[in-house]
Amino acid sequence: MNICKTHENASKCSVNTMECFMVLSTQAQKISIATLCGLFGTLCIFENSVVLYLIFSSPRTRRKPSYLFISSLALADILASIIFVCSFVNFHVFNETDFSKEMFLLQLGGVNTSFSASLSSLLLTALDRYISISRPSEYKLLMTRKRAWIALGVLWVTCATIASLPLLGWNCCMLDSTCSELFPFVDDNYLSSWICFILVLLGCIIYAYAHVLWRAHQHVAYMEKQQVQVGKQNTRMRMDVMLAKTLVMVLTVLVVCWSPVLVLMIYSIFARLSNAMRKVFAFCSTLCLLNSMVNPIIYALRSKELYSSLRMVFSQFRRQLKASEESPEAESTHKSSMIET
């Protein structure tokens, strides 16, 4: 029997009522969710770890504010993958309810912090590209490493503060208000505010990239008209345009992966969700992991610096592997020659 048939039942704050949010009813659905989370999560952690290694192993890339923002994005995706996979699989697949309301809200806050920081890192990267293309002569003065680190600090503190509000008291249990139909203990008003925060971030990113693409189009048209290359400034502009296009690809993937989740969240605020729709929401949530998994692939394919570093790492690995394979043969040959002597 479903103990969460009505919206009023969903608003009760007993830990036992979390069972009504466990919408996966068949073993096939649980296996599918576990497989998707395991595959996307593992690849996401591995790929983003490689991106972090490539950035910080090279003095050239780790000094650039652009790559500091990308490293923040990679770190956020790693944390999101770890926290999301562990809590999501534990809740929906293993149906664990042996934890307190505070523990659940802490896990939810970790997921929200990581995904919000991922999106906010994209916003900082978009602003970085916006300044680089709109004011190229002043870019190095405006975007210093110190300012980049300060911006990242503000970003993470803001995201953590907003995500921890339900744990600090803004939840339907403390306020005796209407609970969300998608998340236990979460107040509908808080969910509305968090959605607005995400939509504002998306709007700012889209605006920044629209300007970047417009300037990139102007630059390409100018280059085609002049049909010449004018020194280092044009070379740097072409690199900025390439990176801008790369990050637009990242943004496109982000919007495609997050749109179903956001649409269902918004719909849940104004209307009741059926069990089928909540199952769809559970599966759509794994698209967020897919987004985190695809981001580093785009970096490796589109960023010349990261791609060159990746090729260098692979070359070193192959040389070491080849040397280790040849070493026993050389040793056995040396021993044979000694015996024959």
Short mmCIF file of C-alpha atoms in Angstrom, two decimals:
data_model
loop_
_atom_site.label_atom_id
_atom_site.label_comp_id
_atom_site.label_asym_id
_atom_site.label_seq_id
_atom_site.Cartn_x
_atom_site.Cartn_y
_atom_site.Cartn_z
CA MET A 1 0.00 0.00 0.00
CA ASN A 2 1.35 3.46 -0.92
CA ILE A 3 1.45 5.58 2.24
CA CYS A 4 1.96 8.73 0.18
CA LYS A 5 -1.25 8.84 -1.84
CA THR A 6 -2.10 12.41 -0.93
CA HIS A 7 -0.14 15.60 -0.70
CA GLU A 8 -1.01 15.83 2.99
CA ASN A 9 0.52 12.43 3.64
CA ALA A 10 3.66 13.54 1.81
CA SER A 11 3.96 16.46 4.21
CA LYS A 12 4.33 14.28 7.31
CA CYS A 13 7.81 14.40 8.80
CA SER A 14 8.26 10.89 10.09
CA VAL A 15 11.33 9.10 8.78
CA ASN A 16 9.08 6.19 7.83
CA THR A 17 7.30 8.35 5.26
CA MET A 18 10.51 8.38 3.20
CA GLU A 19 9.38 5.01 1.89
CA CYS A 20 6.79 6.76 -0.26
CA PHE A 21 9.63 8.52 -2.11
CA MET A 22 11.19 5.18 -3.06
CA VAL A 23 9.40 4.98 -6.39
CA LEU A 24 11.35 2.15 -8.03
CA SER A 25 8.98 -0.78 -7.69
CA THR A 26 10.62 -3.54 -9.75
CA GLN A 27 14.01 -5.20 -9.62
CA ALA A 28 14.66 -4.27 -13.26
CA GLN A 29 14.22 -0.58 -12.48
CA LYS A 30 16.61 -0.79 -9.54
CA ILE A 31 19.21 -2.65 -11.60
CA SER A 32 18.91 -0.06 -14.36
CA ILE A 33 19.39 2.85 -11.96
CA ALA A 34 22.32 1.13 -10.23
CA THR A 35 23.96 0.38 -13.60
CA LEU A 36 23.56 3.96 -14.87
CA CYS A 37 24.83 5.47 -11.63
CA GLY A 38 27.75 3.06 -11.43
CA LEU A 39 28.79 3.59 -15.06
CA PHE A 40 28.34 7.37 -15.22
CA GLY A 41 29.74 7.92 -11.73
CA THR A 42 32.88 5.84 -12.26
CA LEU A 43 33.66 7.42 -15.63
CA CYS A 44 32.93 10.89 -14.27
CA ILE A 45 35.33 10.49 -11.34
CA PHE A 46 38.07 9.03 -13.55
CA GLU A 47 37.76 11.59 -16.34
CA ASN A 48 37.56 14.64 -14.08
CA SER A 49 40.49 13.35 -12.03
CA VAL A 50 42.50 13.18 -15.26
CA VAL A 51 41.49 16.77 -16.07
CA LEU A 52 42.63 17.96 -12.64
CA TYR A 53 45.94 16.11 -13.05
CA LEU A 54 46.54 17.58 -16.50
CA ILE A 55 45.81 21.12 -15.28
CA PHE A 56 47.89 21.09 -12.11
CA SER A 57 50.78 19.03 -13.52
CA SER A 58 51.54 21.79 -16.01
CA PRO A 59 52.80 25.17 -14.69
CA ARG A 60 51.42 26.82 -17.83
CA THR A 61 47.81 25.74 -17.34
CA ARG A 62 47.55 25.97 -13.56
CA ARG A 63 48.52 29.66 -13.66
CA LYS A 64 45.70 30.63 -16.02
CA PRO A 65 42.41 31.77 -14.44
CA SER A 66 40.49 29.97 -17.21
CA TYR A 67 41.86 26.61 -16.14
CA LEU A 68 41.36 27.42 -12.45
CA PHE A 69 37.66 27.75 -13.20
CA ILE A 70 37.71 24.51 -15.22
CA SER A 71 39.46 22.74 -12.34
CA SER A 72 36.72 24.02 -10.01
CA LEU A 73 34.16 22.55 -12.39
CA ALA A 74 36.00 19.21 -12.45
CA LEU A 75 36.25 19.14 -8.64
CA ALA A 76 32.55 19.92 -8.29
CA ASP A 77 31.67 17.14 -10.73
CA ILE A 78 33.81 14.65 -8.80
CA LEU A 79 32.16 15.53 -5.49
CA ALA A 80 28.71 15.48 -7.08
CA SER A 81 29.35 12.02 -8.52
CA ILE A 82 30.56 10.55 -5.24
CA ILE A 83 27.82 12.03 -3.04
CA PHE A 84 25.02 11.61 -5.57
CA VAL A 85 25.80 7.99 -6.48
CA CYS A 86 26.24 6.86 -2.88
CA SER A 87 23.11 8.57 -1.54
CA PHE A 88 20.92 7.96 -4.61
CA VAL A 89 21.70 4.24 -4.93
CA ASN A 90 21.50 3.73 -1.18
CA PHE A 91 18.04 5.35 -1.10
CA HIS A 92 16.38 4.13 -4.31
CA VAL A 93 18.07 0.76 -4.86
CA PHE A 94 18.78 -0.54 -1.35
CA ASN A 95 15.87 1.39 0.20
CA GLU A 96 17.87 2.40 3.25
CA THR A 97 15.91 4.50 5.75
CA ASP A 98 18.11 3.83 8.76
CA PHE A 99 19.23 7.45 9.09
CA SER A 100 17.87 10.64 10.60
CA LYS A 101 16.21 13.60 8.93
CA GLU A 102 19.38 15.62 9.54
CA MET A 103 21.54 13.02 7.81
CA PHE A 104 19.28 12.97 4.77
CA LEU A 105 19.27 16.76 4.52
CA LEU A 106 23.06 16.76 4.92
CA GLN A 107 23.42 14.38 1.98
CA LEU A 108 20.96 16.41 -0.08
CA GLY A 109 22.89 19.56 0.81
CA GLY A 110 26.12 17.95 -0.41
CA VAL A 111 24.53 17.05 -3.74
CA ASN A 112 23.03 20.53 -4.14
CA THR A 113 26.33 22.19 -3.21
CA SER A 114 28.29 20.16 -5.76
CA PHE A 115 25.87 20.60 -8.65
CA SER A 116 25.37 24.29 -7.87
CA ALA A 117 29.14 24.79 -7.73
CA SER A 118 29.47 22.99 -11.06
CA LEU A 119 26.99 25.33 -12.68
CA SER A 120 28.50 28.38 -10.96
CA SER A 121 31.97 27.38 -12.19
CA LEU A 122 30.57 27.40 -15.71
CA LEU A 123 29.26 30.90 -15.03
CA LEU A 124 32.71 32.10 -13.93
CA THR A 125 34.22 30.50 -17.01
CA ALA A 126 31.64 32.24 -19.19
CA LEU A 127 32.43 35.60 -17.55
CA ASP A 128 36.14 34.91 -18.03
CA ARG A 129 35.58 34.34 -21.77
CA TYR A 130 33.29 37.38 -21.90
CA ILE A 131 36.04 39.64 -20.52
CA SER A 132 38.71 38.01 -22.65
CA ILE A 133 36.85 38.66 -25.89
CA SER A 134 35.11 41.96 -25.08
CA ARG A 135 38.15 43.61 -23.47
CA PRO A 136 41.22 41.67 -24.67
CA SER A 137 43.74 44.46 -24.01
CA GLU A 138 42.71 44.70 -20.32
CA TYR A 139 42.13 41.00 -19.71
CA LYS A 140 45.34 40.29 -17.79
CA LEU A 141 44.77 43.30 -15.55
CA LEU A 142 41.13 42.48 -14.86
CA MET A 143 41.39 38.70 -14.50
CA THR A 144 44.31 37.96 -12.19
CA ARG A 145 44.97 34.70 -10.31
CA LYS A 146 44.19 36.42 -7.00
CA ARG A 147 40.80 37.59 -8.23
CA ALA A 148 40.13 34.16 -9.70
CA TRP A 149 40.79 32.46 -6.34
CA ILE A 150 38.61 35.03 -4.53
CA ALA A 151 35.79 34.43 -7.01
CA LEU A 152 36.07 30.67 -6.50
CA GLY A 153 35.99 31.10 -2.72
CA VAL A 154 32.85 33.23 -2.90
CA LEU A 155 31.31 30.72 -5.30
CA TRP A 156 31.80 27.68 -3.05
CA VAL A 157 30.75 29.49 0.14
CA THR A 158 27.58 30.82 -1.51
CA CYS A 159 26.62 27.43 -2.95
CA ALA A 160 27.28 25.66 0.37
CA THR A 161 25.25 28.26 2.28
CA ILE A 162 22.23 28.03 -0.04
CA ALA A 163 22.35 24.21 -0.06
CA SER A 164 22.54 23.99 3.74
CA LEU A 165 19.43 26.12 4.40
CA PRO A 166 17.10 23.09 4.74
CA LEU A 167 19.49 21.56 7.27
CA LEU A 168 19.63 24.85 9.17
CA GLY A 169 15.86 25.02 9.52
CA TRP A 170 14.23 25.90 6.21
CA ASN A 171 12.41 22.59 5.90
CA CYS A 172 8.76 21.60 6.08
CA CYS A 173 9.19 19.87 9.44
CA MET A 174 10.48 22.94 11.28
CA LEU A 175 8.10 25.33 9.51
CA ASP A 176 5.11 22.94 9.48
CA SER A 177 4.62 23.82 5.82
CA THR A 178 3.98 21.91 2.58
CA CYS A 179 6.67 19.37 1.70
CA SER A 180 7.92 18.72 -1.79
CA GLU A 181 6.59 15.65 -3.60
CA LEU A 182 10.08 14.88 -4.94
CA PHE A 183 12.32 15.27 -1.87
CA PRO A 184 11.57 14.26 1.72
CA PHE A 185 11.51 17.08 4.32
CA VAL A 186 12.17 19.76 1.66
CA ASP A 187 9.91 22.80 1.79
CA ASP A 188 8.16 23.71 -1.46
CA ASN A 189 9.14 27.36 -1.06
CA TYR A 190 12.80 26.44 -0.67
CA LEU A 191 12.62 24.25 -3.76
CA SER A 192 11.09 27.16 -5.69
CA SER A 193 13.88 29.47 -4.50
CA TRP A 194 16.59 26.96 -5.45
CA ILE A 195 15.06 26.53 -8.91
CA CYS A 196 15.05 30.32 -9.36
CA PHE A 197 18.71 30.43 -8.31
CA ILE A 198 19.60 27.79 -10.91
CA LEU A 199 17.56 29.52 -13.62
CA VAL A 200 19.29 32.84 -12.88
CA LEU A 201 22.68 31.15 -13.23
CA LEU A 202 21.61 29.57 -16.52
CA GLY A 203 20.29 32.90 -17.78
CA CYS A 204 23.56 34.68 -16.97
CA ILE A 205 25.59 31.95 -18.65
CA ILE A 206 23.44 32.03 -21.78
CA TYR A 207 23.73 35.84 -21.96
CA ALA A 208 27.52 35.75 -21.56
CA TYR A 209 27.94 33.05 -24.20
CA ALA A 210 25.57 34.80 -26.59
CA HIS A 211 27.86 37.82 -26.45
CA VAL A 212 30.95 35.61 -26.78
CA LEU A 213 29.55 33.89 -29.87
CA TRP A 214 28.56 37.23 -31.39
CA ARG A 215 32.09 38.58 -30.92
CA ALA A 216 33.53 35.30 -32.20
CA HIS A 217 31.39 35.58 -35.33
CA GLN A 218 32.60 39.14 -35.84
CA HIS A 219 36.21 38.02 -35.45
CA VAL A 220 35.84 35.16 -37.94
CA ALA A 221 34.20 37.49 -40.45
CA TYR A 222 37.04 39.97 -40.01
CA MET A 223 39.68 37.27 -40.48
CA GLU A 224 38.00 36.04 -43.66
CA LYS A 225 37.81 39.58 -44.99
CA GLN A 226 41.42 40.41 -44.24
CA GLN A 227 42.73 36.94 -45.14
CA VAL A 228 45.85 37.63 -43.14
CA GLN A 229 47.21 36.75 -39.74
CA VAL A 230 48.37 39.67 -37.66
CA GLY A 231 50.79 38.56 -34.94
CA LYS A 232 50.13 37.21 -31.49
CA GLN A 233 46.89 39.11 -30.87
CA ASN A 234 45.04 37.25 -33.61
CA THR A 235 46.56 33.95 -32.45
CA ARG A 236 45.32 34.56 -28.91
CA MET A 237 41.93 35.67 -30.21
CA ARG A 238 41.61 32.43 -32.19
CA MET A 239 42.44 30.45 -29.03
CA ASP A 240 39.80 32.41 -27.10
CA VAL A 241 37.24 31.73 -29.82
CA MET A 242 38.09 28.00 -29.76
CA LEU A 243 37.74 27.85 -25.98
CA ALA A 244 34.50 29.81 -26.15
CA LYS A 245 33.04 27.33 -28.64
CA THR A 246 34.18 24.49 -26.41
CA LEU A 247 32.39 25.95 -23.41
CA VAL A 248 29.26 26.56 -25.46
CA MET A 249 29.28 22.83 -26.18
CA VAL A 250 29.55 22.23 -22.43
CA LEU A 251 26.63 24.59 -21.85
CA THR A 252 24.52 22.85 -24.48
CA VAL A 253 25.10 19.49 -22.83
CA LEU A 254 24.30 21.06 -19.46
CA VAL A 255 20.96 22.45 -20.64
CA VAL A 256 19.97 19.19 -22.37
CA CYS A 257 20.82 17.12 -19.28
CA TRP A 258 19.27 19.45 -16.70
CA SER A 259 16.13 20.55 -18.54
CA PRO A 260 14.04 17.40 -17.78
CA VAL A 261 14.89 17.59 -14.06
CA LEU A 262 14.14 21.30 -13.79
CA VAL A 263 10.88 20.98 -15.75
CA LEU A 264 9.64 18.20 -13.44
CA MET A 265 10.70 20.18 -10.36
CA ILE A 266 8.76 23.21 -11.55
CA TYR A 267 5.76 21.07 -12.45
CA SER A 268 5.78 19.45 -8.98
CA ILE A 269 5.36 22.87 -7.37
CA PHE A 270 2.13 23.63 -9.22
CA ALA A 271 0.62 20.15 -9.64
CA ARG A 272 0.65 16.71 -8.11
CA LEU A 273 2.93 14.09 -9.59
CA SER A 274 1.90 10.55 -10.31
CA ASN A 275 4.14 7.62 -9.38
CA ALA A 276 5.04 7.21 -13.05
CA MET A 277 6.25 10.82 -13.26
CA ARG A 278 8.29 10.42 -10.11
CA LYS A 279 9.92 7.35 -11.62
CA VAL A 280 10.73 9.42 -14.69
CA PHE A 281 12.27 12.04 -12.40
CA ALA A 282 14.45 9.38 -10.76
CA PHE A 283 15.80 8.26 -14.14
CA CYS A 284 16.19 11.86 -15.39
CA SER A 285 18.30 12.61 -12.33
CA THR A 286 21.01 10.33 -13.71
CA LEU A 287 21.34 12.72 -16.67
CA CYS A 288 23.08 15.11 -14.28
CA LEU A 289 25.81 12.49 -13.92
CA LEU A 290 25.93 12.14 -17.70
CA ASN A 291 26.57 15.87 -17.96
CA SER A 292 29.44 15.64 -15.48
CA MET A 293 30.85 12.70 -17.43
CA VAL A 294 30.72 14.45 -20.82
CA ASN A 295 32.39 17.71 -19.72
CA PRO A 296 35.99 16.40 -19.45
CA ILE A 297 35.63 14.58 -22.78
CA ILE A 298 34.86 17.90 -24.42
CA TYR A 299 37.88 19.50 -22.75
CA ALA A 300 40.23 16.76 -23.95
CA LEU A 301 38.93 16.96 -27.52
CA ARG A 302 38.67 20.76 -27.80
CA SER A 303 41.40 22.25 -25.59
CA LYS A 304 44.73 22.05 -27.41
CA GLU A 305 46.74 22.48 -24.21
CA LEU A 306 44.93 19.73 -22.32
CA TYR A 307 44.91 17.48 -25.39
CA SER A 308 48.68 17.93 -25.84
CA SER A 309 49.25 17.20 -22.15
CA LEU A 310 47.07 14.11 -22.40
CA ARG A 311 49.00 12.83 -25.42
CA MET A 312 52.26 13.45 -23.59
CA VAL A 313 51.05 11.48 -20.56
CA PHE A 314 49.97 8.59 -22.81
CA SER A 315 53.33 8.65 -24.59
CA GLN A 316 55.21 8.50 -21.29
CA PHE A 317 52.99 5.67 -20.09
CA ARG A 318 53.57 3.69 -23.30
CA ARG A 319 57.33 4.19 -23.07
CA GLN A 320 57.35 3.01 -19.46
CA LEU A 321 55.17 0.04 -20.34
CA LYS A 322 57.40 -0.86 -23.28
CA ALA A 323 60.51 -0.54 -21.12
CA SER A 324 59.04 -2.78 -18.43
CA GLU A 325 58.17 -5.41 -21.05
CA GLU A 326 61.62 -5.33 -22.61
CA SER A 327 63.45 -5.35 -19.30
CA PRO A 328 62.83 -9.05 -18.40
CA GLU A 329 63.82 -10.12 -21.92
CA ALA A 330 67.00 -8.13 -21.75
CA GLU A 331 67.77 -9.57 -18.32
CA SER A 332 67.18 -13.17 -19.51
CA THR A 333 69.35 -12.55 -22.59
CA HIS A 334 72.10 -11.20 -20.37
CA LYS A 335 71.85 -14.27 -18.11
CA SER A 336 71.97 -16.63 -21.11
CA SER A 337 75.10 -14.97 -22.46
CA MET A 338 76.73 -15.29 -19.02
CA ILE A 339 75.90 -19.01 -18.89
CA GLU A 340 77.28 -19.61 -22.37
CA THR A 341 80.48 -17.78 -21.42
#
